[in-house]
Coordinates of C-alpha atoms in Angstrom, one line a residue:
Chain A
M23 CA -7.8 -19.7 0.4
S24 CA -7.5 -23.1 -1.2
D25 CA -7.9 -21.9 -4.6
L26 CA -5.1 -19.1 -4.1
L27 CA -1.7 -19.5 -5.6
K28 CA 1.0 -20.0 -2.9
L29 CA 4.1 -18.1 -3.0
G30 CA 7.4 -20.2 -3.2
L31 CA 8.0 -18.9 0.2
D32 CA 4.7 -19.4 1.6
D33 CA 6.2 -21.8 4.5
L34 CA 8.5 -18.9 5.6
H35 CA 5.7 -16.4 5.8
V36 CA 3.6 -18.8 7.9
A37 CA 6.6 -19.6 10.2
L38 CA 7.0 -15.7 10.7
G39 CA 3.5 -15.4 11.8
G40 CA 2.6 -13.8 8.7
R41 CA -1.3 -13.1 8.3
M42 CA -2.1 -14.4 4.8
V43 CA -4.7 -12.6 2.6
P44 CA -5.7 -13.0 -0.9
F45 CA -4.1 -10.7 -3.2
A46 CA -4.1 -10.8 -7.0
G47 CA -4.8 -14.5 -6.8
Y48 CA -2.0 -15.2 -4.5
A49 CA -1.9 -15.9 -0.6
M50 CA 0.2 -12.9 0.5
P51 CA 1.3 -11.8 4.0
V52 CA -0.4 -8.6 4.9
Q53 CA 1.5 -8.3 8.1
Y54 CA 3.6 -10.0 10.6
P55 CA 2.8 -10.0 14.2
V56 CA 4.6 -6.6 15.0
G57 CA 2.0 -5.1 12.8
V58 CA 1.8 -2.4 9.9
M59 CA 2.9 0.6 11.8
K60 CA 6.2 -0.9 13.1
E61 CA 6.9 -2.6 9.8
H62 CA 6.5 0.7 8.1
L63 CA 8.8 2.6 10.5
Q64 CA 11.4 -0.4 10.4
T65 CA 11.6 0.1 6.5
R66 CA 12.0 3.9 6.9
Q67 CA 14.7 3.3 9.8
A68 CA 16.6 0.2 9.0
A69 CA 15.6 -2.3 6.4
G70 CA 12.6 -4.4 5.2
L71 CA 12.2 -7.5 3.4
F72 CA 9.1 -7.9 1.1
D73 CA 8.4 -11.2 -0.9
V74 CA 6.8 -9.6 -4.2
S75 CA 7.3 -13.0 -6.1
H76 CA 3.5 -12.4 -7.3
M77 CA 4.7 -9.9 -9.8
G78 CA 5.3 -10.9 -13.3
Q79 CA 9.0 -11.2 -14.4
V80 CA 9.5 -11.3 -18.1
I81 CA 12.5 -11.5 -20.4
L82 CA 12.2 -9.9 -24.0
Q83 CA 14.8 -12.0 -25.9
P84 CA 15.3 -10.5 -29.5
S85 CA 14.7 -13.0 -32.2
G86 CA 16.6 -10.5 -34.7
S87 CA 18.4 -7.5 -33.8
M88 CA 18.1 -5.8 -30.2
E89 CA 17.3 -2.5 -32.0
A90 CA 14.2 -4.3 -33.6
L91 CA 13.0 -5.5 -30.1
V92 CA 13.5 -2.1 -28.6
A93 CA 11.5 -0.5 -31.4
G94 CA 8.8 -3.0 -31.0
F95 CA 8.7 -2.5 -27.2
A96 CA 8.6 1.3 -27.6
A97 CA 5.5 0.9 -29.9
L98 CA 3.6 -0.2 -26.8
M99 CA 4.6 2.7 -24.4
P100 CA 5.2 6.6 -24.6
V101 CA 8.6 6.0 -23.2
D102 CA 12.2 6.3 -24.5
V103 CA 13.3 2.5 -24.5
A104 CA 16.3 3.1 -26.9
G105 CA 17.7 5.7 -24.6
V106 CA 18.1 3.2 -21.8
K107 CA 21.8 2.2 -21.6
E108 CA 22.9 -1.3 -20.9
G109 CA 22.8 -2.1 -17.1
R110 CA 20.1 0.6 -16.5
Q111 CA 16.2 0.5 -15.6
R112 CA 13.5 2.8 -16.5
Y113 CA 9.9 3.2 -15.4
G114 CA 7.4 2.4 -18.1
L115 CA 3.5 2.5 -18.9
F116 CA 1.4 0.3 -21.3
T117 CA -1.1 2.7 -22.8
N118 CA -4.3 1.9 -24.8
D119 CA -5.6 3.5 -27.9
A120 CA -7.5 5.8 -25.7
G121 CA -4.5 7.0 -23.9
G122 CA -5.4 5.2 -20.7
I123 CA -2.9 3.2 -18.8
M124 CA -3.1 -0.8 -19.1
D125 CA -0.2 -1.2 -16.5
D126 CA 2.8 0.4 -15.2
L127 CA 6.2 -1.5 -15.1
M128 CA 10.0 -1.5 -14.9
F129 CA 12.2 -2.5 -17.7
A130 CA 15.8 -3.0 -17.9
N131 CA 18.4 -3.2 -20.8
R132 CA 20.5 -6.1 -20.0
G133 CA 22.8 -5.8 -23.3
D134 CA 21.4 -8.6 -25.3
H135 CA 17.7 -8.7 -24.1
L136 CA 15.4 -6.6 -22.0
F137 CA 14.0 -7.7 -18.6
V138 CA 10.5 -6.5 -17.6
V139 CA 8.7 -6.4 -14.1
V140 CA 4.9 -6.1 -14.2
N141 CA 2.1 -5.8 -11.8
A142 CA 0.8 -9.3 -10.4
A143 CA -2.8 -8.3 -11.1
C144 CA -2.0 -7.5 -14.7
K145 CA 0.5 -9.9 -15.4
A146 CA -1.5 -12.3 -17.7
A147 CA -3.0 -9.5 -19.6
D148 CA 0.6 -7.8 -20.1
I149 CA 2.2 -11.1 -21.3
A150 CA -0.7 -11.6 -23.8
H151 CA -0.4 -7.8 -24.9
M152 CA 3.3 -8.2 -25.2
T153 CA 3.1 -11.5 -27.0
A154 CA 0.5 -10.2 -29.5
H155 CA 3.0 -7.5 -30.6
L156 CA 6.3 -9.2 -30.0
G157 CA 5.5 -12.9 -30.4
A158 CA 8.0 -15.6 -29.1
Q159 CA 10.5 -12.9 -27.9
V160 CA 8.3 -12.6 -24.8
R161 CA 9.4 -15.3 -22.3
P162 CA 7.8 -15.2 -18.9
V163 CA 10.1 -16.1 -16.0
T164 CA 8.5 -18.9 -13.9
D165 CA 11.3 -20.2 -11.9
R166 CA 12.3 -17.3 -9.9
A167 CA 11.2 -15.4 -6.8
L168 CA 11.4 -11.6 -6.6
L169 CA 12.5 -10.2 -3.0
A170 CA 12.8 -6.4 -2.4
L171 CA 15.1 -5.1 0.3
Q172 CA 14.3 -1.7 1.1
G173 CA 15.4 0.9 3.5
P174 CA 18.6 3.2 4.6
Q175 CA 20.5 0.0 5.8
A176 CA 19.5 -2.1 2.8
E177 CA 22.9 -1.6 1.1
A178 CA 24.9 -2.6 4.2
A179 CA 22.9 -5.7 4.7
F180 CA 22.8 -7.0 1.1
A181 CA 26.4 -6.0 0.5
R182 CA 27.5 -8.7 3.1
I183 CA 26.1 -11.2 0.7
V184 CA 27.0 -9.5 -2.6
P185 CA 29.6 -6.9 -2.1
Q186 CA 29.3 -5.5 -5.7
V187 CA 25.7 -3.9 -5.0
A188 CA 27.2 -1.2 -2.9
A189 CA 28.4 0.3 -6.1
M190 CA 25.2 0.2 -7.9
R191 CA 23.2 3.6 -8.1
F192 CA 19.5 4.2 -8.2
M193 CA 18.1 2.4 -11.3
D194 CA 21.3 0.4 -12.1
V195 CA 20.7 -3.5 -12.8
A196 CA 23.2 -5.9 -12.5
V197 CA 23.6 -9.9 -12.9
L198 CA 25.5 -11.2 -9.8
D199 CA 26.6 -14.5 -8.8
S200 CA 25.8 -15.6 -5.2
A201 CA 25.7 -18.5 -3.0
F202 CA 22.1 -18.5 -3.8
G203 CA 22.3 -18.7 -7.5
E204 CA 22.5 -16.1 -10.2
L205 CA 20.8 -12.8 -8.8
W206 CA 19.2 -10.3 -11.1
V207 CA 19.4 -7.0 -9.1
S208 CA 18.0 -3.6 -9.5
R209 CA 18.6 -0.7 -7.3
S210 CA 15.0 0.5 -6.9
G211 CA 11.9 -0.2 -5.2
Y212 CA 8.2 1.0 -4.1
T213 CA 8.9 2.6 -0.8
G214 CA 10.6 5.8 -1.4
E215 CA 13.8 4.5 0.3
D216 CA 17.0 3.4 -1.1
G217 CA 17.1 -0.3 -1.8
F218 CA 17.2 -3.4 -4.1
E219 CA 14.8 -5.6 -6.1
I220 CA 16.3 -9.1 -6.2
S221 CA 15.1 -11.9 -8.7
V222 CA 16.5 -15.2 -7.3
P223 CA 16.3 -18.6 -8.5
D224 CA 13.4 -20.5 -6.6
A225 CA 16.0 -22.9 -5.3
G226 CA 17.9 -20.3 -3.6
A227 CA 15.1 -18.0 -2.5
R228 CA 14.7 -19.6 1.0
G229 CA 18.4 -19.3 1.5
L230 CA 18.6 -15.7 0.6
A231 CA 15.6 -14.7 2.6
D232 CA 16.9 -16.5 5.7
A233 CA 20.5 -14.9 5.3
L234 CA 18.9 -11.5 5.1
L235 CA 16.3 -11.9 7.9
A236 CA 19.1 -13.1 10.3
M237 CA 20.7 -9.7 9.9
P238 CA 19.9 -7.4 12.7
E239 CA 18.8 -4.6 10.3
V240 CA 16.4 -6.7 8.4
A241 CA 12.9 -7.6 9.3
P242 CA 9.9 -9.2 7.3
I243 CA 7.4 -6.5 5.9
G244 CA 3.9 -7.4 4.6
L245 CA 1.5 -5.9 2.0
G246 CA 0.0 -3.5 4.4
A247 CA 3.3 -1.5 5.2
R248 CA 4.1 -1.8 1.4
D249 CA 0.9 0.1 0.7
S250 CA 1.5 2.9 3.3
L251 CA 5.1 3.4 2.4
R252 CA 4.3 3.8 -1.4
L253 CA 1.5 6.1 -0.6
E254 CA 3.8 8.3 1.6
A255 CA 6.3 8.2 -1.3
G256 CA 3.3 9.4 -3.9
L257 CA 3.7 6.3 -6.0
C258 CA 0.7 5.0 -7.9
L259 CA -0.9 1.7 -7.3
Y260 CA -2.4 0.3 -10.5
G261 CA -6.0 -0.4 -10.5
H262 CA -6.4 2.4 -7.9
D263 CA -4.5 5.6 -8.7
I264 CA -4.0 4.7 -12.3
D265 CA -6.1 2.4 -14.8
T266 CA -7.5 2.3 -18.2
E267 CA -9.4 5.5 -17.7
T268 CA -6.5 7.7 -16.5
S269 CA -3.9 9.0 -19.0
P270 CA -0.3 9.3 -17.9
V271 CA -0.6 13.1 -18.0
E272 CA -3.6 13.3 -15.8
A273 CA -1.8 10.9 -13.3
G274 CA 1.1 13.2 -13.2
L275 CA 3.4 10.7 -14.8
G276 CA 4.5 13.2 -17.5
W277 CA 8.0 12.8 -16.3
A278 CA 7.8 9.1 -17.5
I279 CA 7.4 10.3 -21.1
Q280 CA 10.7 11.8 -22.2
K281 CA 10.9 14.6 -24.7
T282 CA 11.9 12.4 -27.6
R283 CA 8.5 10.9 -27.5
R284 CA 6.5 14.2 -27.2
K285 CA 5.7 16.6 -30.0
G286 CA 9.0 17.7 -31.9
G287 CA 11.0 14.8 -30.4
A288 CA 13.1 12.2 -32.5
Q289 CA 10.8 9.6 -31.6
E290 CA 7.5 11.6 -31.5
G291 CA 4.3 9.5 -30.9
G292 CA 4.2 6.0 -32.3
F293 CA 2.6 4.6 -29.2
P294 CA -1.1 3.7 -28.2
G295 CA -3.1 6.8 -27.3
A296 CA -0.6 9.3 -28.7
A297 CA -3.3 11.7 -29.9
R298 CA -4.8 12.1 -26.4
I299 CA -1.5 12.0 -24.5
L300 CA 0.3 14.6 -26.6
A301 CA -2.8 16.9 -26.7
E302 CA -2.7 16.9 -22.8
F303 CA 0.9 18.0 -22.9
D304 CA -0.3 21.0 -25.0
N305 CA -3.4 21.9 -23.6
G306 CA -3.0 20.4 -20.0
P307 CA -5.4 17.6 -18.9
A308 CA -8.9 18.3 -17.5
R309 CA -8.0 16.6 -14.1
L310 CA -4.9 15.9 -12.1
R311 CA -3.8 13.3 -9.4
V312 CA -2.8 15.2 -6.3
G313 CA -1.6 14.5 -2.8
L314 CA -4.1 15.4 0.0
R315 CA -3.8 15.9 3.5
P316 CA -7.0 15.6 5.6
D317 CA -7.2 17.7 8.7
G318 CA -7.2 15.7 12.0
R319 CA -6.4 12.0 12.2
A320 CA -9.3 10.5 10.4
P321 CA -8.0 8.6 7.3
M322 CA -9.8 9.4 4.0
R323 CA -10.1 6.1 2.2
E324 CA -10.2 5.1 -1.4
G325 CA -13.8 6.2 -2.9
T326 CA -14.1 9.3 -0.5
V327 CA -15.8 12.0 -2.8
L328 CA -14.0 15.3 -2.7
F329 CA -16.0 18.5 -2.6
H330 CA -15.3 22.3 -3.4
D331 CA -17.9 24.7 -2.4
G332 CA -20.4 22.1 -1.8
V333 CA -20.0 20.7 -5.4
A334 CA -18.6 17.1 -5.9
V335 CA -15.3 17.6 -7.9
G336 CA -13.4 14.3 -7.7
H337 CA -12.5 11.4 -5.3
V338 CA -9.7 9.6 -3.3
T339 CA -8.1 6.9 -5.2
S340 CA -5.6 5.8 -2.3
G341 CA -5.9 6.8 1.3
G342 CA -4.8 5.8 4.8
F343 CA -2.5 6.7 7.5
G344 CA 1.0 7.6 7.1
P345 CA 3.0 6.3 9.9
S346 CA 6.1 8.4 9.1
L347 CA 4.0 11.5 9.1
D348 CA 1.9 10.3 12.1
A349 CA -1.1 11.6 10.0
P350 CA -3.5 10.7 7.4
V351 CA -2.6 10.9 3.7
A352 CA -4.4 10.4 0.6
M353 CA -4.2 10.9 -3.3
G354 CA -7.0 11.6 -5.8
Y355 CA -8.1 13.3 -8.9
V356 CA -9.4 16.9 -9.1
P357 CA -10.1 19.3 -11.7
A358 CA -7.0 21.0 -13.0
N359 CA -8.1 24.3 -11.8
L360 CA -8.4 22.9 -8.2
S361 CA -4.8 21.2 -8.2
A362 CA -2.8 23.9 -6.9
P363 CA -1.1 22.9 -3.5
G364 CA -2.9 24.7 -0.7
T365 CA -6.2 24.4 -2.3
A366 CA -9.0 23.6 0.4
L367 CA -11.5 21.0 -0.1
T368 CA -13.5 18.6 1.8
G369 CA -14.0 14.8 1.7
E370 CA -17.3 13.1 2.8
V371 CA -16.4 10.7 5.6
R372 CA -19.4 8.9 7.2
G373 CA -21.9 11.7 5.8
K374 CA -19.7 14.6 7.4
H375 CA -17.6 16.9 5.2
M376 CA -14.1 16.9 6.7
P377 CA -11.4 19.5 5.4
V378 CA -8.8 18.3 3.3
T379 CA -5.9 20.2 1.7
V380 CA -4.3 19.6 -1.8
T381 CA -0.5 18.9 -1.2
D382 CA 2.6 18.3 -3.4
L383 CA 3.7 14.7 -3.9
P384 CA 5.5 12.9 -2.4
F385 CA 4.6 13.7 1.1
R386 CA 8.1 13.1 2.2
P387 CA 11.3 13.2 0.3
S388 CA 12.6 10.1 -1.2
N389 CA 15.9 8.7 -0.2
F390 CA 17.4 7.4 -3.4
K391 CA 21.3 6.7 -3.9
R392 CA 21.8 8.6 -7.3
Chain B
M27 CA -16.2 -9.1 32.4
K28 CA -19.0 -10.2 29.8
Y29 CA -18.6 -10.2 25.9
T30 CA -20.8 -9.3 22.8
K31 CA -20.9 -11.2 19.5
E32 CA -19.4 -7.6 18.2
H33 CA -16.3 -8.3 20.3
E34 CA -16.9 -5.7 22.8
W35 CA -16.3 -6.3 26.6
L36 CA -18.6 -4.9 29.1
R37 CA -18.1 -4.7 32.8
V38 CA -20.2 -3.1 35.6
E39 CA -18.6 -0.2 37.6
G40 CA -21.1 0.9 40.2
D41 CA -24.4 1.8 38.5
L42 CA -22.7 2.1 34.9
I43 CA -21.6 -0.3 32.4
V44 CA -18.2 0.3 30.9
V45 CA -17.5 -0.7 27.3
G46 CA -14.3 -1.4 25.2
I47 CA -13.3 -4.0 22.5
T48 CA -11.5 -7.2 23.1
E49 CA -8.0 -8.0 22.6
H50 CA -9.1 -10.3 19.7
A51 CA -10.8 -7.4 18.0
A52 CA -7.8 -5.1 18.5
T53 CA -5.4 -7.7 17.2
A54 CA -7.6 -8.1 14.0
L55 CA -8.0 -4.4 13.4
G56 CA -4.4 -3.9 13.5
D57 CA -2.7 -0.6 14.6
V58 CA -5.3 1.9 15.6
V59 CA -4.8 5.4 14.4
F60 CA -8.1 7.3 15.0
V61 CA -11.0 6.8 17.3
E62 CA -14.3 9.0 17.2
L63 CA -16.2 8.8 20.5
P64 CA -20.1 9.6 21.0
E65 CA -21.0 12.7 22.8
V66 CA -21.6 12.6 26.5
E67 CA -25.3 12.7 27.5
T68 CA -26.5 11.2 24.5
M69 CA -29.2 8.7 24.5
V70 CA -28.4 5.6 22.5
A71 CA -30.3 2.5 21.3
E72 CA -28.9 -1.2 21.1
G73 CA -27.2 -1.6 17.5
D74 CA -26.5 2.1 17.1
E75 CA -23.1 2.8 15.6
I76 CA -21.8 5.1 18.1
C77 CA -17.8 5.0 17.9
V78 CA -15.7 5.0 14.8
I79 CA -12.3 3.2 15.0
E80 CA -9.9 3.5 12.0
S81 CA -6.9 1.2 12.0
V82 CA -4.1 1.5 9.4
K83 CA -6.2 -1.1 7.4
A84 CA -9.9 -0.1 7.7
A85 CA -12.6 1.7 9.5
S86 CA -15.0 -0.2 11.8
D87 CA -17.8 0.8 14.2
I88 CA -18.6 0.0 17.8
L89 CA -22.2 -0.6 18.3
A90 CA -24.1 0.3 21.5
P91 CA -24.5 -3.0 23.3
L92 CA -27.8 -1.8 25.2
D93 CA -30.2 1.0 25.4
G94 CA -29.1 3.8 27.8
E95 CA -27.4 7.1 28.3
I96 CA -23.6 7.9 27.4
V97 CA -22.4 9.5 30.7
A98 CA -18.7 9.4 29.9
V99 CA -16.2 8.7 27.2
N100 CA -12.4 8.1 27.3
D101 CA -10.8 11.2 25.7
K102 CA -7.5 9.7 26.1
L103 CA -8.2 7.5 23.1
V104 CA -8.7 10.5 20.8
D105 CA -5.1 11.9 21.7
N106 CA -3.6 8.3 21.8
P107 CA -5.3 5.8 19.7
S108 CA -2.7 3.2 20.0
L109 CA -4.0 2.6 23.7
V110 CA -6.6 0.4 21.9
N111 CA -3.8 -2.0 20.9
T112 CA -1.7 -1.8 24.0
D113 CA -4.2 -2.1 26.7
P114 CA -7.7 -2.9 25.1
T115 CA -9.4 -4.3 28.2
G116 CA -7.7 -1.7 30.7
A117 CA -6.9 1.9 29.9
A118 CA -8.6 1.7 26.4
W119 CA -12.3 1.6 27.6
F120 CA -14.5 3.5 25.2
F121 CA -17.4 4.9 27.1
K122 CA -19.5 4.4 30.2
M123 CA -23.5 4.3 30.0
R124 CA -26.2 4.2 32.3
V125 CA -28.9 1.6 31.7
E126 CA -32.1 0.8 33.4
D127 CA -30.8 -2.3 35.4
T128 CA -27.0 -3.4 35.2
S129 CA -28.0 -6.9 35.8
V130 CA -28.9 -7.1 31.9
I131 CA -25.4 -7.8 31.2
D132 CA -25.8 -11.2 32.7
D133 CA -27.3 -12.2 29.4
F134 CA -24.0 -11.5 27.6
M135 CA -21.4 -14.3 27.0
D136 CA -19.0 -15.1 29.8
E137 CA -15.0 -15.5 29.0
D138 CA -15.5 -19.1 28.3
E139 CA -18.4 -18.7 25.8
Y140 CA -16.5 -15.9 24.2
A141 CA -13.3 -17.9 24.0
E142 CA -15.4 -20.6 22.1
L143 CA -16.8 -18.0 19.8
I144 CA -13.4 -16.7 18.5
G145 CA -12.0 -20.2 18.5

């Protein structure tokens, strides 16, 4: 793994017994000694600390007016950027001219600038894409770690360090002073639980991580449980459930496209792929991302072909075992006419057709503090 | 107890050979969530994929270590796959097979040789 980038907290992960694997060019902890199952349940029941410093943190600093920057950023996404008030964050998607998804992201209005967090594997391409349209306003942040503290006891733990976080609501952002430097905090995450994502200066990252891990509610969580947590929460993993071939409407992400960007809205269209995406709102997409519950205990992994009446109709894009459901769960794409919850399909696993049922997403209700 | 390169353990029990996976293999797989066992009274050939183990991370197979007949399988693993992690060399045996001559297991690695293999 010598050619892999190391996280700033690499020493900590190794000291905690993390099993390091390559992910998006980084050596990342996939699990700690207690294993994926216990890490997953720890996050659902108490709190888990994730190092997601591999993700891209980018500041968009206006060279002219904030309005001009907001308009420029909104030209890259089918999302209402202007409607995000100061101190708030929103989910966004870069689309391409064919209406496919180039990446999904979070962006925040921090008053005099925007702050964006993008996927690790897409980071270089996203920065190039934004820079091509927004020029020198795009400023990658390279001196900060990103930690996620997730779970029902995340607030109690984090508030011991920064009491103000208790007042934050889901998708609020704040810049808060701490003993570990200036923290850029959002009340959000990727687990379906309440929690925070915390950008911390590199110099303070180890201190903050140590302080959180010293608390009885908090344990370190690797990428394995991050994946099972987000899968149970019905959240997309870029490059798997969504990619340049899938449109936001097919992916069931129409909720991320506010009315103002749709037909008849004040900011109608004006984003890459608008023709396809707006037409899919009118006519319905040909296929849809759905939740899938296999019968029995055998997981249906990514790539499993789905059949209806013996005809191949789609495939699984994410699949595994959901520890909180104590059952296998998956997501995949099926034709729109087979997307209703309760539809019976089969998935081909090791040459056998195994029953699987289309299900609503998420698999379990989320626990956000709204 | 003897060991295969595929990280199975073998032990003789009367005129049968009992097969499971090693602690090293169980740890590497991670939390086991599903086990599929062969049918009793099937004849298997060395190298046949006869069991499936699914962990939270991935699927893997257990190969038949020898030619022979499956005479018993451990149904407890189907209901409680996590036994593979908690007691891999005891309660979590996978199957028992009848072979022509149990002394064939002398050809497999002993504990020291296996320890060397997994370093």
